[in-house]
Amino acid sequence: MEKHKYQKYKYKIDPKDLEEIIGATHVNPDVEVRIREDDFESKVYLDHYLMFDENGVIDNPDGCYYFNDVDELVFPEYIDKDKAMVRTEIEKHKMPADTRLFGGLYDET
């Protein structure tokens, strides 16, 4: 059996934390940039959150976003101040990918 997709990642972050972090960025009024940002966020959702098992069934073990490098979750067109803030906040909230979550508590066993 093939290794599950989430097992290739080193870290994960709770989606509520990521939403709060992204929500604290400054909104670029340029419509084209907003469209690219929406496209980026959709790609992050597809690549780092929405996972399927070998039968094509959605199978994200705990509903987190999985990643190896913080920059995978940082929109490249954010202003530098926002990029730095997003990176810092993700670093604060990330946890090892194999951390088990029970009732909102982190269990490292």
PDB file of C-alpha atoms in Angstrom:
ATOM      1  CA  MET A   1       0.000   0.000   0.000  1.00  0.00           C
ATOM      2  CA  GLU A   2       1.229   3.480  -0.869  1.00  0.00           C
ATOM      3  CA  LYS A   3       2.289   5.833   1.927  1.00  0.00           C
ATOM      4  CA  HIS A   4      -0.566   8.232   2.756  1.00  0.00           C
ATOM      5  CA  LYS A   5      -0.093  11.712   1.278  1.00  0.00           C
ATOM      6  CA  TYR A   6       0.043  13.514   4.646  1.00  0.00           C
ATOM      7  CA  GLN A   7       2.968  11.339   5.765  1.00  0.00           C
ATOM      8  CA  LYS A   8       5.299  13.087   3.319  1.00  0.00           C
ATOM      9  CA  TYR A   9       4.980  16.332   5.282  1.00  0.00           C
ATOM     10  CA  LYS A  10       7.037  17.402   8.307  1.00  0.00           C
ATOM     11  CA  TYR A  11       4.615  19.912   9.838  1.00  0.00           C
ATOM     12  CA  LYS A  12       0.972  20.779  10.167  1.00  0.00           C
ATOM     13  CA  ILE A  13      -1.078  23.743  11.350  1.00  0.00           C
ATOM     14  CA  ASP A  14      -4.640  23.958  12.580  1.00  0.00           C
ATOM     15  CA  PRO A  15      -6.860  25.536   9.904  1.00  0.00           C
ATOM     16  CA  LYS A  16      -8.317  28.043  12.380  1.00  0.00           C
ATOM     17  CA  ASP A  17      -4.820  29.298  13.181  1.00  0.00           C
ATOM     18  CA  LEU A  18      -3.953  29.588   9.495  1.00  0.00           C
ATOM     19  CA  GLU A  19      -7.200  31.437   8.737  1.00  0.00           C
ATOM     20  CA  GLU A  20      -6.497  33.951  11.522  1.00  0.00           C
ATOM     21  CA  ILE A  21      -2.941  34.469  10.302  1.00  0.00           C
ATOM     22  CA  ILE A  22      -4.006  34.989   6.689  1.00  0.00           C
ATOM     23  CA  GLY A  23      -6.880  37.222   7.824  1.00  0.00           C
ATOM     24  CA  ALA A  24      -4.391  39.588   9.465  1.00  0.00           C
ATOM     25  CA  THR A  25      -2.735  40.404   6.137  1.00  0.00           C
ATOM     26  CA  HIS A  26      -3.448  43.632   4.288  1.00  0.00           C
ATOM     27  CA  VAL A  27      -5.889  43.297   1.425  1.00  0.00           C
ATOM     28  CA  ASN A  28      -4.426  44.401  -1.879  1.00  0.00           C
ATOM     29  CA  PRO A  29      -7.062  46.481  -3.707  1.00  0.00           C
ATOM     30  CA  ASP A  30      -5.778  45.356  -7.125  1.00  0.00           C
ATOM     31  CA  VAL A  31      -8.402  42.972  -8.534  1.00  0.00           C
ATOM     32  CA  GLU A  32      -5.840  40.945 -10.495  1.00  0.00           C
ATOM     33  CA  VAL A  33      -3.719  40.438  -7.360  1.00  0.00           C
ATOM     34  CA  ARG A  34      -6.821  39.390  -5.386  1.00  0.00           C
ATOM     35  CA  ILE A  35      -7.632  36.827  -8.086  1.00  0.00           C
ATOM     36  CA  ARG A  36      -4.071  35.447  -7.927  1.00  0.00           C
ATOM     37  CA  GLU A  37      -4.305  35.368  -4.125  1.00  0.00           C
ATOM     38  CA  ASP A  38      -7.586  33.429  -4.319  1.00  0.00           C
ATOM     39  CA  ASP A  39      -5.980  31.030  -6.817  1.00  0.00           C
ATOM     40  CA  PHE A  40      -3.004  30.564  -4.481  1.00  0.00           C
ATOM     41  CA  GLU A  41      -5.259  29.887  -1.500  1.00  0.00           C
ATOM     42  CA  SER A  42      -7.237  27.355  -3.568  1.00  0.00           C
ATOM     43  CA  LYS A  43      -3.999  25.599  -4.540  1.00  0.00           C
ATOM     44  CA  VAL A  44      -2.880  25.512  -0.892  1.00  0.00           C
ATOM     45  CA  TYR A  45      -6.250  24.001   0.017  1.00  0.00           C
ATOM     46  CA  LEU A  46      -5.958  21.334  -2.673  1.00  0.00           C
ATOM     47  CA  ASP A  47      -2.283  20.498  -2.067  1.00  0.00           C
ATOM     48  CA  HIS A  48      -2.007  20.809   1.710  1.00  0.00           C
ATOM     49  CA  TYR A  49      -5.478  20.159   3.112  1.00  0.00           C
ATOM     50  CA  LEU A  50      -7.742  18.188   0.799  1.00  0.00           C
ATOM     51  CA  MET A  51      -6.297  14.679   0.759  1.00  0.00           C
ATOM     52  CA  PHE A  52      -7.656  11.461  -0.664  1.00  0.00           C
ATOM     53  CA  ASP A  53      -6.946   7.839   0.156  1.00  0.00           C
ATOM     54  CA  GLU A  54      -6.235   5.204  -2.492  1.00  0.00           C
ATOM     55  CA  ASN A  55     -10.000   4.804  -3.039  1.00  0.00           C
ATOM     56  CA  GLY A  56     -10.520   8.500  -3.770  1.00  0.00           C
ATOM     57  CA  VAL A  57     -12.227   9.175  -0.434  1.00  0.00           C
ATOM     58  CA  ILE A  58     -11.370  12.388   1.413  1.00  0.00           C
ATOM     59  CA  ASP A  59      -9.005  11.399   4.213  1.00  0.00           C
ATOM     60  CA  ASN A  60      -7.402  14.202   6.157  1.00  0.00           C
ATOM     61  CA  PRO A  61      -6.724  12.586   9.554  1.00  0.00           C
ATOM     62  CA  ASP A  62      -7.298  15.687  11.678  1.00  0.00           C
ATOM     63  CA  GLY A  63      -8.308  18.496   9.334  1.00  0.00           C
ATOM     64  CA  CYS A  64      -4.972  20.326   9.488  1.00  0.00           C
ATOM     65  CA  TYR A  65      -2.929  21.893   6.718  1.00  0.00           C
ATOM     66  CA  TYR A  66       0.230  19.825   6.136  1.00  0.00           C
ATOM     67  CA  PHE A  67       3.488  21.317   4.806  1.00  0.00           C
ATOM     68  CA  ASN A  68       7.273  21.004   4.778  1.00  0.00           C
ATOM     69  CA  ASP A  69       8.284  24.635   4.383  1.00  0.00           C
ATOM     70  CA  VAL A  70       6.436  27.657   5.753  1.00  0.00           C
ATOM     71  CA  ASP A  71       6.752  29.401   2.393  1.00  0.00           C
ATOM     72  CA  GLU A  72       4.415  26.801   0.865  1.00  0.00           C
ATOM     73  CA  LEU A  73       1.628  28.634   2.736  1.00  0.00           C
ATOM     74  CA  VAL A  74       2.794  32.232   2.083  1.00  0.00           C
ATOM     75  CA  PHE A  75       1.336  34.091  -0.905  1.00  0.00           C
ATOM     76  CA  PRO A  76       4.388  35.312  -2.870  1.00  0.00           C
ATOM     77  CA  GLU A  77       2.797  38.669  -3.668  1.00  0.00           C
ATOM     78  CA  TYR A  78       2.163  39.728  -0.065  1.00  0.00           C
ATOM     79  CA  ILE A  79       3.995  42.888   0.908  1.00  0.00           C
ATOM     80  CA  ASP A  80       7.253  42.098   2.731  1.00  0.00           C
ATOM     81  CA  LYS A  81       5.800  43.070   6.109  1.00  0.00           C
ATOM     82  CA  ASP A  82       2.913  40.605   5.666  1.00  0.00           C
ATOM     83  CA  LYS A  83       5.226  37.844   4.418  1.00  0.00           C
ATOM     84  CA  ALA A  84       7.367  38.213   7.533  1.00  0.00           C
ATOM     85  CA  MET A  85       4.328  38.239   9.838  1.00  0.00           C
ATOM     86  CA  VAL A  86       2.768  35.160   8.178  1.00  0.00           C
ATOM     87  CA  ARG A  87       6.046  33.224   8.350  1.00  0.00           C
ATOM     88  CA  THR A  88       6.566  34.138  12.009  1.00  0.00           C
ATOM     89  CA  GLU A  89       3.010  33.223  13.013  1.00  0.00           C
ATOM     90  CA  ILE A  90       3.047  29.925  11.140  1.00  0.00           C
ATOM     91  CA  GLU A  91       6.350  29.070  12.852  1.00  0.00           C
ATOM     92  CA  LYS A  92       4.701  29.779  16.231  1.00  0.00           C
ATOM     93  CA  HIS A  93       1.655  27.593  15.523  1.00  0.00           C
ATOM     94  CA  LYS A  94       3.127  24.731  13.520  1.00  0.00           C
ATOM     95  CA  MET A  95       3.535  21.285  15.049  1.00  0.00           C
ATOM     96  CA  PRO A  96       5.168  18.076  13.888  1.00  0.00           C
ATOM     97  CA  ALA A  97       3.013  16.327  11.297  1.00  0.00           C
ATOM     98  CA  ASP A  98       2.822  13.170  13.386  1.00  0.00           C
ATOM     99  CA  THR A  99       1.364  14.987  16.410  1.00  0.00           C
ATOM    100  CA  ARG A 100      -1.965  13.401  17.305  1.00  0.00           C
ATOM    101  CA  LEU A 101      -4.827  15.707  18.176  1.00  0.00           C
ATOM    102  CA  PHE A 102      -7.403  14.573  20.736  1.00  0.00           C
ATOM    103  CA  GLY A 103     -10.230  16.841  21.786  1.00  0.00           C
ATOM    104  CA  GLY A 104      -8.242  19.929  20.872  1.00  0.00           C
ATOM    105  CA  LEU A 105      -5.248  18.819  22.931  1.00  0.00           C
ATOM    106  CA  TYR A 106      -1.925  17.894  21.372  1.00  0.00           C
ATOM    107  CA  ASP A 107      -0.659  14.451  22.235  1.00  0.00           C
ATOM    108  CA  GLU A 108       2.924  13.821  21.103  1.00  0.00           C
ATOM    109  CA  THR A 109       2.774  10.056  21.793  1.00  0.00           C
TER     110      THR A 109
END
